[in-house]
Structures are given as structure tokens and as C-alpha cells.
mmCIF file of C-alpha atoms in Angstrom:
data_model
loop_
_atom_site.group_PDB
_atom_site.id
_atom_site.type_symbol
_atom_site.label_atom_id
_atom_site.label_comp_id
_atom_site.label_asym_id
_atom_site.label_seq_id
_atom_site.Cartn_x
_atom_site.Cartn_y
_atom_site.Cartn_z
ATOM 1 C CA MET A 1 -57.619 -15.236 10.381
ATOM 2 C CA ASN A 2 -55.038 -14.833 7.612
ATOM 3 C CA GLU A 3 -53.487 -11.439 6.959
ATOM 4 C CA LEU A 4 -54.092 -9.659 3.629
ATOM 5 C CA ASP A 5 -51.330 -9.589 1.060
ATOM 6 C CA ALA A 6 -50.008 -6.020 0.610
ATOM 7 C CA LYS A 7 -49.899 -6.213 -3.218
ATOM 8 C CA SER A 8 -52.883 -8.347 -4.228
ATOM 9 C CA GLY A 9 -55.193 -7.685 -1.297
ATOM 10 C CA GLU A 10 -55.866 -11.408 -1.068
ATOM 11 C CA PRO A 11 -55.484 -13.425 2.118
ATOM 12 C CA SER A 12 -51.862 -14.350 2.745
ATOM 13 C CA HIS A 13 -50.944 -17.947 3.507
ATOM 14 C CA TYR A 14 -48.225 -16.871 5.926
ATOM 15 C CA SER A 15 -48.802 -15.047 9.172
ATOM 16 C CA GLN A 16 -46.344 -14.045 11.846
ATOM 17 C CA THR A 17 -46.939 -14.360 15.550
ATOM 18 C CA TRP A 18 -44.839 -12.014 17.664
ATOM 19 C CA THR A 19 -43.842 -13.235 21.095
ATOM 20 C CA PHE A 20 -41.726 -11.585 23.779
ATOM 21 C CA ARG A 21 -38.518 -13.269 24.866
ATOM 22 C CA THR A 22 -38.507 -14.542 28.422
ATOM 23 C CA PRO A 23 -36.065 -12.938 30.894
ATOM 24 C CA ARG A 24 -33.953 -16.082 30.842
ATOM 25 C CA THR A 25 -33.761 -16.010 27.047
ATOM 26 C CA ARG A 26 -32.780 -12.320 27.009
ATOM 27 C CA LEU A 27 -30.115 -12.961 29.652
ATOM 28 C CA ALA A 28 -28.663 -15.846 27.635
ATOM 29 C CA LEU A 29 -28.683 -13.720 24.472
ATOM 30 C CA TRP A 30 -26.891 -10.772 26.072
ATOM 31 C CA SER A 31 -24.439 -13.111 27.805
ATOM 32 C CA GLY A 32 -23.580 -14.639 24.439
ATOM 33 C CA TRP A 33 -22.976 -11.213 22.880
ATOM 34 C CA LEU A 34 -20.807 -10.124 25.821
ATOM 35 C CA ALA A 35 -18.772 -13.347 25.570
ATOM 36 C CA LEU A 36 -18.299 -12.740 21.840
ATOM 37 C CA VAL A 37 -17.108 -9.172 22.439
ATOM 38 C CA ALA A 38 -14.735 -10.350 25.170
ATOM 39 C CA LEU A 39 -13.326 -13.010 22.848
ATOM 40 C CA PHE A 40 -12.808 -10.426 20.107
ATOM 41 C CA VAL A 41 -10.977 -8.060 22.491
ATOM 42 C CA TRP A 42 -8.769 -10.881 23.759
ATOM 43 C CA CYS A 43 -7.885 -12.006 20.222
ATOM 44 C CA TRP A 44 -7.157 -8.400 19.232
ATOM 45 C CA GLN A 45 -4.779 -8.024 22.158
ATOM 46 C CA LEU A 46 -2.980 -11.231 21.244
ATOM 47 C CA MET A 47 -2.592 -10.043 17.666
ATOM 48 C CA ASN A 48 -1.237 -6.661 18.737
ATOM 49 C CA GLU A 49 1.466 -8.198 20.918
ATOM 50 C CA ASP A 50 3.531 -9.382 17.939
ATOM 51 C CA THR A 51 2.323 -6.978 15.256
ATOM 52 C CA MET A 52 4.613 -4.158 14.151
ATOM 53 C CA TRP A 53 2.189 -1.578 12.867
ATOM 54 C CA MET A 54 4.940 0.471 11.238
ATOM 55 C CA PHE A 55 5.488 -2.416 8.827
ATOM 56 C CA VAL A 56 1.750 -2.760 8.289
ATOM 57 C CA ALA A 57 1.513 0.941 7.436
ATOM 58 C CA ASP A 58 4.374 0.524 4.954
ATOM 59 C CA ALA A 59 2.807 -2.595 3.365
ATOM 60 C CA PRO A 60 0.926 -0.789 0.532
ATOM 61 C CA ARG A 61 4.124 0.883 -0.651
ATOM 62 C CA GLN A 62 6.053 -2.390 -0.521
ATOM 63 C CA ALA A 63 3.275 -4.220 -2.394
ATOM 64 C CA ALA A 64 3.255 -1.535 -5.079
ATOM 65 C CA ASP A 65 7.043 -1.761 -5.384
ATOM 66 C CA ILE A 66 7.055 -5.547 -5.805
ATOM 67 C CA GLY A 67 4.093 -5.313 -8.184
ATOM 68 C CA SER A 68 6.022 -2.919 -10.389
ATOM 69 C CA ARG A 69 8.954 -5.341 -10.461
ATOM 70 C CA LEU A 70 6.737 -8.223 -11.609
ATOM 71 C CA PHE A 71 6.031 -6.565 -14.956
ATOM 72 C CA PRO A 72 6.838 -7.173 -17.633
ATOM 73 C CA PRO A 73 7.100 -10.978 -17.285
ATOM 74 C CA ALA A 74 10.031 -12.845 -18.803
ATOM 75 C CA PRO A 75 8.676 -14.962 -21.703
ATOM 76 C CA GLY A 76 12.182 -16.231 -22.444
ATOM 77 C CA TYR A 77 12.074 -18.066 -19.111
ATOM 78 C CA LEU A 78 9.067 -20.136 -20.209
ATOM 79 C CA PRO A 79 11.024 -23.087 -21.776
ATOM 80 C CA GLU A 80 12.726 -23.714 -18.430
ATOM 81 C CA LEU A 81 9.314 -24.198 -16.793
ATOM 82 C CA LEU A 82 8.083 -27.006 -19.035
ATOM 83 C CA ALA A 83 9.907 -29.804 -17.222
ATOM 84 C CA PRO A 84 8.948 -28.594 -13.703
ATOM 85 C CA LEU A 85 5.353 -28.123 -14.879
ATOM 86 C CA TRP A 86 5.309 -31.698 -16.163
ATOM 87 C CA ASP A 87 6.654 -32.837 -12.783
ATOM 88 C CA THR A 88 3.857 -30.931 -11.054
ATOM 89 C CA LEU A 89 1.229 -32.636 -13.217
ATOM 90 C CA ASN A 90 2.779 -36.016 -12.463
ATOM 91 C CA ILE A 91 2.784 -35.281 -8.725
ATOM 92 C CA ALA A 92 -0.910 -34.399 -8.832
ATOM 93 C CA THR A 93 -1.928 -37.323 -11.041
ATOM 94 C CA LEU A 94 0.104 -40.065 -9.368
ATOM 95 C CA GLY A 95 -0.711 -38.694 -5.911
ATOM 96 C CA THR A 96 -4.422 -38.677 -6.719
ATOM 97 C CA LEU A 97 -4.231 -42.223 -8.073
ATOM 98 C CA GLY A 98 -2.454 -43.457 -4.954
ATOM 99 C CA GLY A 99 -4.810 -41.606 -2.637
ATOM 100 C CA VAL A 100 -7.900 -42.989 -4.382
ATOM 101 C CA MET A 101 -6.572 -46.555 -4.257
ATOM 102 C CA LEU A 102 -5.995 -46.232 -0.504
ATOM 103 C CA ALA A 103 -9.237 -44.339 0.138
ATOM 104 C CA VAL A 104 -11.581 -46.942 -1.398
ATOM 105 C CA PRO A 105 -11.013 -49.698 1.211
ATOM 106 C CA VAL A 106 -10.969 -47.100 3.989
ATOM 107 C CA ALA A 107 -14.342 -45.775 2.804
ATOM 108 C CA PHE A 108 -15.932 -49.241 2.793
ATOM 109 C CA LEU A 109 -14.560 -49.897 6.274
ATOM 110 C CA ALA A 110 -15.925 -46.545 7.500
ATOM 111 C CA ALA A 111 -19.439 -46.870 6.046
ATOM 112 C CA ARG A 112 -22.027 -48.210 8.492
ATOM 113 C CA ASN A 113 -23.614 -50.574 5.973
ATOM 114 C CA THR A 114 -20.348 -52.178 4.782
ATOM 115 C CA THR A 115 -17.959 -52.152 7.756
ATOM 116 C CA PRO A 116 -17.169 -55.544 9.288
ATOM 117 C CA SER A 117 -17.204 -54.058 12.804
ATOM 118 C CA ALA A 118 -18.968 -50.844 13.801
ATOM 119 C CA THR A 119 -17.299 -50.818 17.235
ATOM 120 C CA LEU A 120 -13.695 -51.543 16.277
ATOM 121 C CA ILE A 121 -12.856 -51.224 12.588
ATOM 122 C CA ARG A 122 -15.135 -48.291 11.744
ATOM 123 C CA PRO A 123 -13.619 -45.935 14.364
ATOM 124 C CA VAL A 124 -10.131 -46.801 13.108
ATOM 125 C CA ALA A 125 -11.158 -46.051 9.512
ATOM 126 C CA LEU A 126 -12.743 -42.767 10.578
ATOM 127 C CA LEU A 127 -9.569 -41.874 12.470
ATOM 128 C CA VAL A 128 -7.543 -42.416 9.283
ATOM 129 C CA ILE A 129 -9.908 -40.134 7.360
ATOM 130 C CA VAL A 130 -9.861 -37.409 10.019
ATOM 131 C CA THR A 131 -6.062 -37.565 10.335
ATOM 132 C CA SER A 132 -5.601 -37.234 6.588
ATOM 133 C CA ARG A 133 -8.009 -34.299 6.354
ATOM 134 C CA SER A 134 -6.530 -32.528 9.377
ATOM 135 C CA ILE A 135 -2.973 -32.304 8.039
ATOM 136 C CA ASN A 136 -2.370 -30.063 5.038
ATOM 137 C CA SER A 137 -0.467 -31.443 2.067
ATOM 138 C CA LEU A 138 2.292 -28.871 2.653
ATOM 139 C CA ILE A 139 2.826 -30.251 6.168
ATOM 140 C CA TRP A 140 2.820 -33.810 4.805
ATOM 141 C CA ALA A 141 5.471 -32.698 2.291
ATOM 142 C CA LEU A 142 7.605 -31.120 5.030
ATOM 143 C CA LEU A 143 7.551 -34.345 7.020
ATOM 144 C CA LEU A 144 8.253 -36.526 3.986
ATOM 145 C CA VAL A 145 11.110 -34.353 2.750
ATOM 146 C CA ALA A 146 12.714 -34.755 6.177
ATOM 147 C CA ILE A 147 12.141 -38.532 6.077
ATOM 148 C CA ILE A 148 12.862 -39.589 2.479
ATOM 149 C CA GLY A 149 14.615 -36.496 1.172
ATOM 150 C CA PRO A 150 13.598 -33.837 -1.368
ATOM 151 C CA GLY A 151 12.170 -34.784 -4.727
ATOM 152 C CA LEU A 152 9.052 -35.862 -6.571
ATOM 153 C CA LEU A 153 8.457 -38.950 -4.436
ATOM 154 C CA ALA A 154 7.873 -36.846 -1.333
ATOM 155 C CA GLY A 155 5.377 -34.710 -3.231
ATOM 156 C CA ILE A 156 3.504 -37.703 -4.642
ATOM 157 C CA ILE A 157 3.164 -39.375 -1.251
ATOM 158 C CA ALA A 158 2.130 -36.067 0.362
ATOM 159 C CA ILE A 159 -0.665 -35.590 -2.181
ATOM 160 C CA ALA A 160 -1.749 -39.212 -1.733
ATOM 161 C CA LEU A 161 -1.905 -38.974 2.049
ATOM 162 C CA ARG A 162 -3.906 -35.767 1.839
ATOM 163 C CA SER A 163 -6.308 -37.260 -0.726
ATOM 164 C CA ILE A 164 -7.244 -40.262 1.433
ATOM 165 C CA GLY A 165 -9.328 -38.182 3.823
ATOM 166 C CA PHE A 166 -11.125 -36.167 1.143
ATOM 167 C CA VAL A 167 -12.007 -39.102 -1.104
ATOM 168 C CA GLY A 168 -12.665 -41.464 1.800
ATOM 169 C CA LYS A 169 -15.105 -39.124 3.543
ATOM 170 C CA LEU A 170 -17.191 -38.305 0.478
ATOM 171 C CA LEU A 171 -17.141 -41.905 -0.704
ATOM 172 C CA TYR A 172 -18.222 -43.486 2.573
ATOM 173 C CA GLU A 173 -21.071 -40.975 2.790
ATOM 174 C CA ALA A 174 -22.136 -41.995 -0.718
ATOM 175 C CA ILE A 175 -21.992 -45.674 0.321
ATOM 176 C CA GLU A 176 -24.198 -45.001 3.330
ATOM 177 C CA GLU A 177 -26.748 -43.224 1.132
ATOM 178 C CA THR A 178 -27.213 -46.170 -1.257
ATOM 179 C CA ASP A 179 -30.697 -47.570 -1.845
ATOM 180 C CA ASP A 180 -31.309 -50.477 0.574
ATOM 181 C CA ARG A 181 -33.899 -52.049 -1.723
ATOM 182 C CA GLN A 182 -31.344 -52.802 -4.412
ATOM 183 C CA ILE A 183 -28.973 -54.262 -1.827
ATOM 184 C CA GLU A 184 -31.720 -56.399 -0.326
ATOM 185 C CA ALA A 185 -32.713 -57.659 -3.779
ATOM 186 C CA VAL A 186 -29.160 -58.848 -4.447
ATOM 187 C CA ALA A 187 -28.881 -60.403 -0.977
ATOM 188 C CA ALA A 188 -32.201 -62.236 -1.489
ATOM 189 C CA THR A 189 -30.653 -64.220 -4.338
ATOM 190 C CA GLY A 190 -28.259 -65.853 -1.862
ATOM 191 C CA ALA A 191 -25.268 -63.723 -2.857
ATOM 192 C CA ARG A 192 -22.246 -63.630 -0.602
ATOM 193 C CA PRO A 193 -21.292 -60.332 1.151
ATOM 194 C CA ALA A 194 -18.622 -59.591 -1.446
ATOM 195 C CA GLN A 195 -21.138 -60.169 -4.233
ATOM 196 C CA VAL A 196 -23.681 -57.928 -2.507
ATOM 197 C CA ILE A 197 -21.104 -55.119 -2.439
ATOM 198 C CA HIS A 198 -20.085 -55.757 -6.049
ATOM 199 C CA TYR A 199 -23.584 -55.920 -7.537
ATOM 200 C CA GLY A 200 -25.653 -53.952 -5.017
ATOM 201 C CA ILE A 201 -23.454 -51.088 -3.815
ATOM 202 C CA VAL A 202 -20.681 -50.482 -6.336
ATOM 203 C CA PRO A 203 -23.012 -49.664 -9.274
ATOM 204 C CA GLN A 204 -24.784 -47.073 -7.121
ATOM 205 C CA VAL A 205 -21.633 -45.288 -5.923
ATOM 206 C CA LEU A 206 -19.591 -45.572 -9.125
ATOM 207 C CA PRO A 207 -20.731 -42.205 -10.607
ATOM 208 C CA ALA A 208 -19.999 -40.468 -7.297
ATOM 209 C CA PHE A 209 -16.624 -42.218 -7.140
ATOM 210 C CA TRP A 210 -15.530 -40.918 -10.531
ATOM 211 C CA GLY A 211 -16.814 -37.431 -9.785
ATOM 212 C CA ILE A 212 -14.991 -37.306 -6.438
ATOM 213 C CA SER A 213 -11.764 -38.610 -7.964
ATOM 214 C CA VAL A 214 -11.748 -36.053 -10.793
ATOM 215 C CA PHE A 215 -12.608 -33.248 -8.378
ATOM 216 C CA ARG A 216 -9.755 -34.270 -6.087
ATOM 217 C CA TRP A 217 -7.352 -34.386 -9.034
ATOM 218 C CA ASP A 218 -8.332 -30.812 -9.859
ATOM 219 C CA ILE A 219 -7.632 -29.752 -6.256
ATOM 220 C CA ASN A 220 -4.309 -31.614 -6.247
ATOM 221 C CA ILE A 221 -3.163 -29.731 -9.349
ATOM 222 C CA ARG A 222 -3.373 -26.534 -7.315
ATOM 223 C CA GLU A 223 -1.805 -27.978 -4.181
ATOM 224 C CA SER A 224 1.092 -29.600 -6.024
ATOM 225 C CA THR A 225 2.212 -26.240 -7.431
ATOM 226 C CA ILE A 226 3.364 -25.089 -3.994
ATOM 227 C CA LEU A 227 4.930 -28.302 -2.700
ATOM 228 C CA GLY A 228 8.205 -27.322 -4.328
ATOM 229 C CA LEU A 229 8.492 -24.507 -1.797
ATOM 230 C CA VAL A 230 9.512 -27.137 0.773
ATOM 231 C CA GLY A 231 11.581 -29.237 -1.626
ATOM 232 C CA ALA A 232 8.942 -31.704 -2.833
ATOM 233 C CA GLY A 233 9.574 -31.085 -6.527
ATOM 234 C CA GLY A 234 7.574 -29.437 -9.261
ATOM 235 C CA ILE A 235 7.239 -25.864 -10.432
ATOM 236 C CA GLY A 236 7.170 -24.631 -6.838
ATOM 237 C CA MET A 237 10.939 -25.154 -6.646
ATOM 238 C CA LYS A 238 11.422 -22.772 -9.569
ATOM 239 C CA LEU A 239 9.125 -20.281 -7.846
ATOM 240 C CA GLN A 240 11.107 -20.460 -4.606
ATOM 241 C CA SER A 241 14.416 -20.107 -6.470
ATOM 242 C CA SER A 242 13.185 -17.034 -8.357
ATOM 243 C CA ILE A 243 11.894 -15.417 -5.165
ATOM 244 C CA ASP A 244 15.177 -16.087 -3.367
ATOM 245 C CA THR A 245 17.160 -14.410 -6.165
ATOM 246 C CA LEU A 246 14.650 -11.510 -6.426
ATOM 247 C CA ALA A 247 14.008 -12.368 -10.082
ATOM 248 C CA TRP A 248 10.538 -10.856 -10.056
ATOM 249 C CA SER A 249 9.966 -11.024 -13.811
ATOM 250 C CA GLN A 250 10.545 -14.786 -13.613
ATOM 251 C CA VAL A 251 8.156 -14.946 -10.660
ATOM 252 C CA ALA A 252 5.490 -13.251 -12.792
ATOM 253 C CA THR A 253 6.032 -15.785 -15.575
ATOM 254 C CA ILE A 254 5.731 -18.687 -13.136
ATOM 255 C CA LEU A 255 2.549 -17.272 -11.608
ATOM 256 C CA LEU A 256 0.995 -16.862 -15.064
ATOM 257 C CA VAL A 257 1.908 -20.456 -15.945
ATOM 258 C CA ILE A 258 0.362 -21.689 -12.673
ATOM 259 C CA LEU A 259 -2.772 -19.646 -13.339
ATOM 260 C CA ALA A 260 -3.102 -21.038 -16.856
ATOM 261 C CA THR A 261 -2.574 -24.580 -15.586
ATOM 262 C CA VAL A 262 -5.251 -24.199 -12.919
ATOM 263 C CA VAL A 263 -7.733 -22.746 -15.417
ATOM 264 C CA VAL A 264 -7.146 -25.583 -17.881
ATOM 265 C CA SER A 265 -7.397 -28.247 -15.178
ATOM 266 C CA GLU A 266 -10.620 -26.668 -13.913
ATOM 267 C CA ALA A 267 -12.119 -26.810 -17.415
ATOM 268 C CA ILE A 268 -11.013 -30.424 -17.909
ATOM 269 C CA SER A 269 -12.342 -31.409 -14.496
ATOM 270 C CA ALA A 270 -15.729 -29.794 -15.161
ATOM 271 C CA ARG A 271 -16.067 -31.533 -18.525
ATOM 272 C CA MET A 272 -15.065 -34.906 -17.094
ATOM 273 C CA ARG A 273 -17.473 -34.620 -14.134
ATOM 274 C CA GLN A 274 -20.254 -33.619 -16.501
ATOM 275 C CA ALA A 275 -19.557 -36.669 -18.670
ATOM 276 C CA LEU A 276 -19.195 -39.129 -15.777
ATOM 277 C CA ILE A 277 -22.041 -38.099 -13.479
#
């Protein structure tokens, strides 16, 4: 028999059945909570080993002191940021373009319905995607600066290597979710495998492809602003130089420029995704 609704007095369509947990279930539940508490205590002890609480207690005063030094910003420093800002935009754009170009074949090799070999090639493609996603762009930049030297090229390649995993993962999932009926209709005409991909799969994933690419470009704008901290070019180098010389008013100007750039790129990305999808 259905229960009565408290407000209308009419029979409710949902009823709850209360059951007691078995002793084994209660034991497993309490064991899980005890393990979680033990893990928390262990992590807390590890954190306390290297933490100097006197510095932590002094942190609010230090933050207030640095915050007071940030204002007012130095608007006269703005012209010197135009060239590094343009470099940052180029790093993000060229890195995204390179990452997308490399991610497309990787995505088709990773998708179950397009890979030539599910036992050999697909695991390799998935490994490339996982490796790219596991290593942050800042770490890629550190490695590349050590290999090819500081400059824009290291930043561009770092952004590209980071983008492969993001674009490749989302794209191969979109390929796997394509409608089989359209693919079968193209294959029934006697089309070759390449033609099946071109006419049966590509039109279905093209909107997702453009949306993913624009979204990744928006993310890369933000990531490229900090690559200069490790010598990979862009406005991050100006930020690091200003911090090293304790020029806090310049730091404030740089942070405002970065914030404005991110806001504008976010607006452009949203408009482009809305138009493409």
C-alpha cells in the first residue's frame, strides 16, 4: 500500500523500505571509517614533520604586507608587456594547433571502432594519451628548456604535448559514440575503410572536434601565462623578473593583464563553441 503524501494527502508513488544492516555490513562500514581516520592521522603527521607553524602563524601578516605593496599598479609598465603578451598568445595558439594535429590520428587509433588493431595499436595510442595527460605543461616546459634551451619553442612544444592527451581522449570517446547506422549505410555502398571514416564518422564528430579544440585553446591561454616562470617565454618571464626584483607594482600590473586576457579568451571561446556546436 502506498504512503500518503504529507502535503496533498494523496497516495505517494514513492515508498521507503527500511532494512537493518547485517553484522558483516556494519563491520565493513566501521572498518572503512577507522581506515579513513587512520589515513588522515598518518597524513597529518607527515605534514607536520616539515611544517614550521611559526611561519604559518605569520602568513596572514606577510600576505597583508605583500598585498599592500601590490597597489597601486604601475600603468606605465603596460607597454613593456605587449610583446610578451603577444608571445604568450602565440605559444597557446601554435601549441594548440600542433597538439590537435597530433591528437587526431592518435584518437582514431585509440577508438575501438576505427583502430587497426585493438590488441596492439590501441593500447599504444591510449598510452600516449595517458602519458600526455599525466604530465603537466609546466613539467613538459622544464624538460624542454633543459633539452632545447629557453624560449618560445620550448613553450609551444610543451603546450602541444600537453594538448595531445586532452584532445585525444575527448575525441576518441566522441568517435566511439558515433551512430553505427550511418557508418553501416556508407559501408553498404562498397566504400573503402578510409571512405567510411571520411563520410560516415568525420561528419558526426566534426562539431565535437571544433568544440574540443576551442576549449583546449582557452585552457592553453591560461597555462601559457606561467610557462615563462621556467624560461619557456611569454609574459611569465616578465612576472618572474618582477617578483625577483620585488617590483610588486609591476607584478600587480602583470596579474591584471593576465586576468583580462583570460576573461577575453573565455568570452571568445564561449562564443566560438556556441557557433560551432
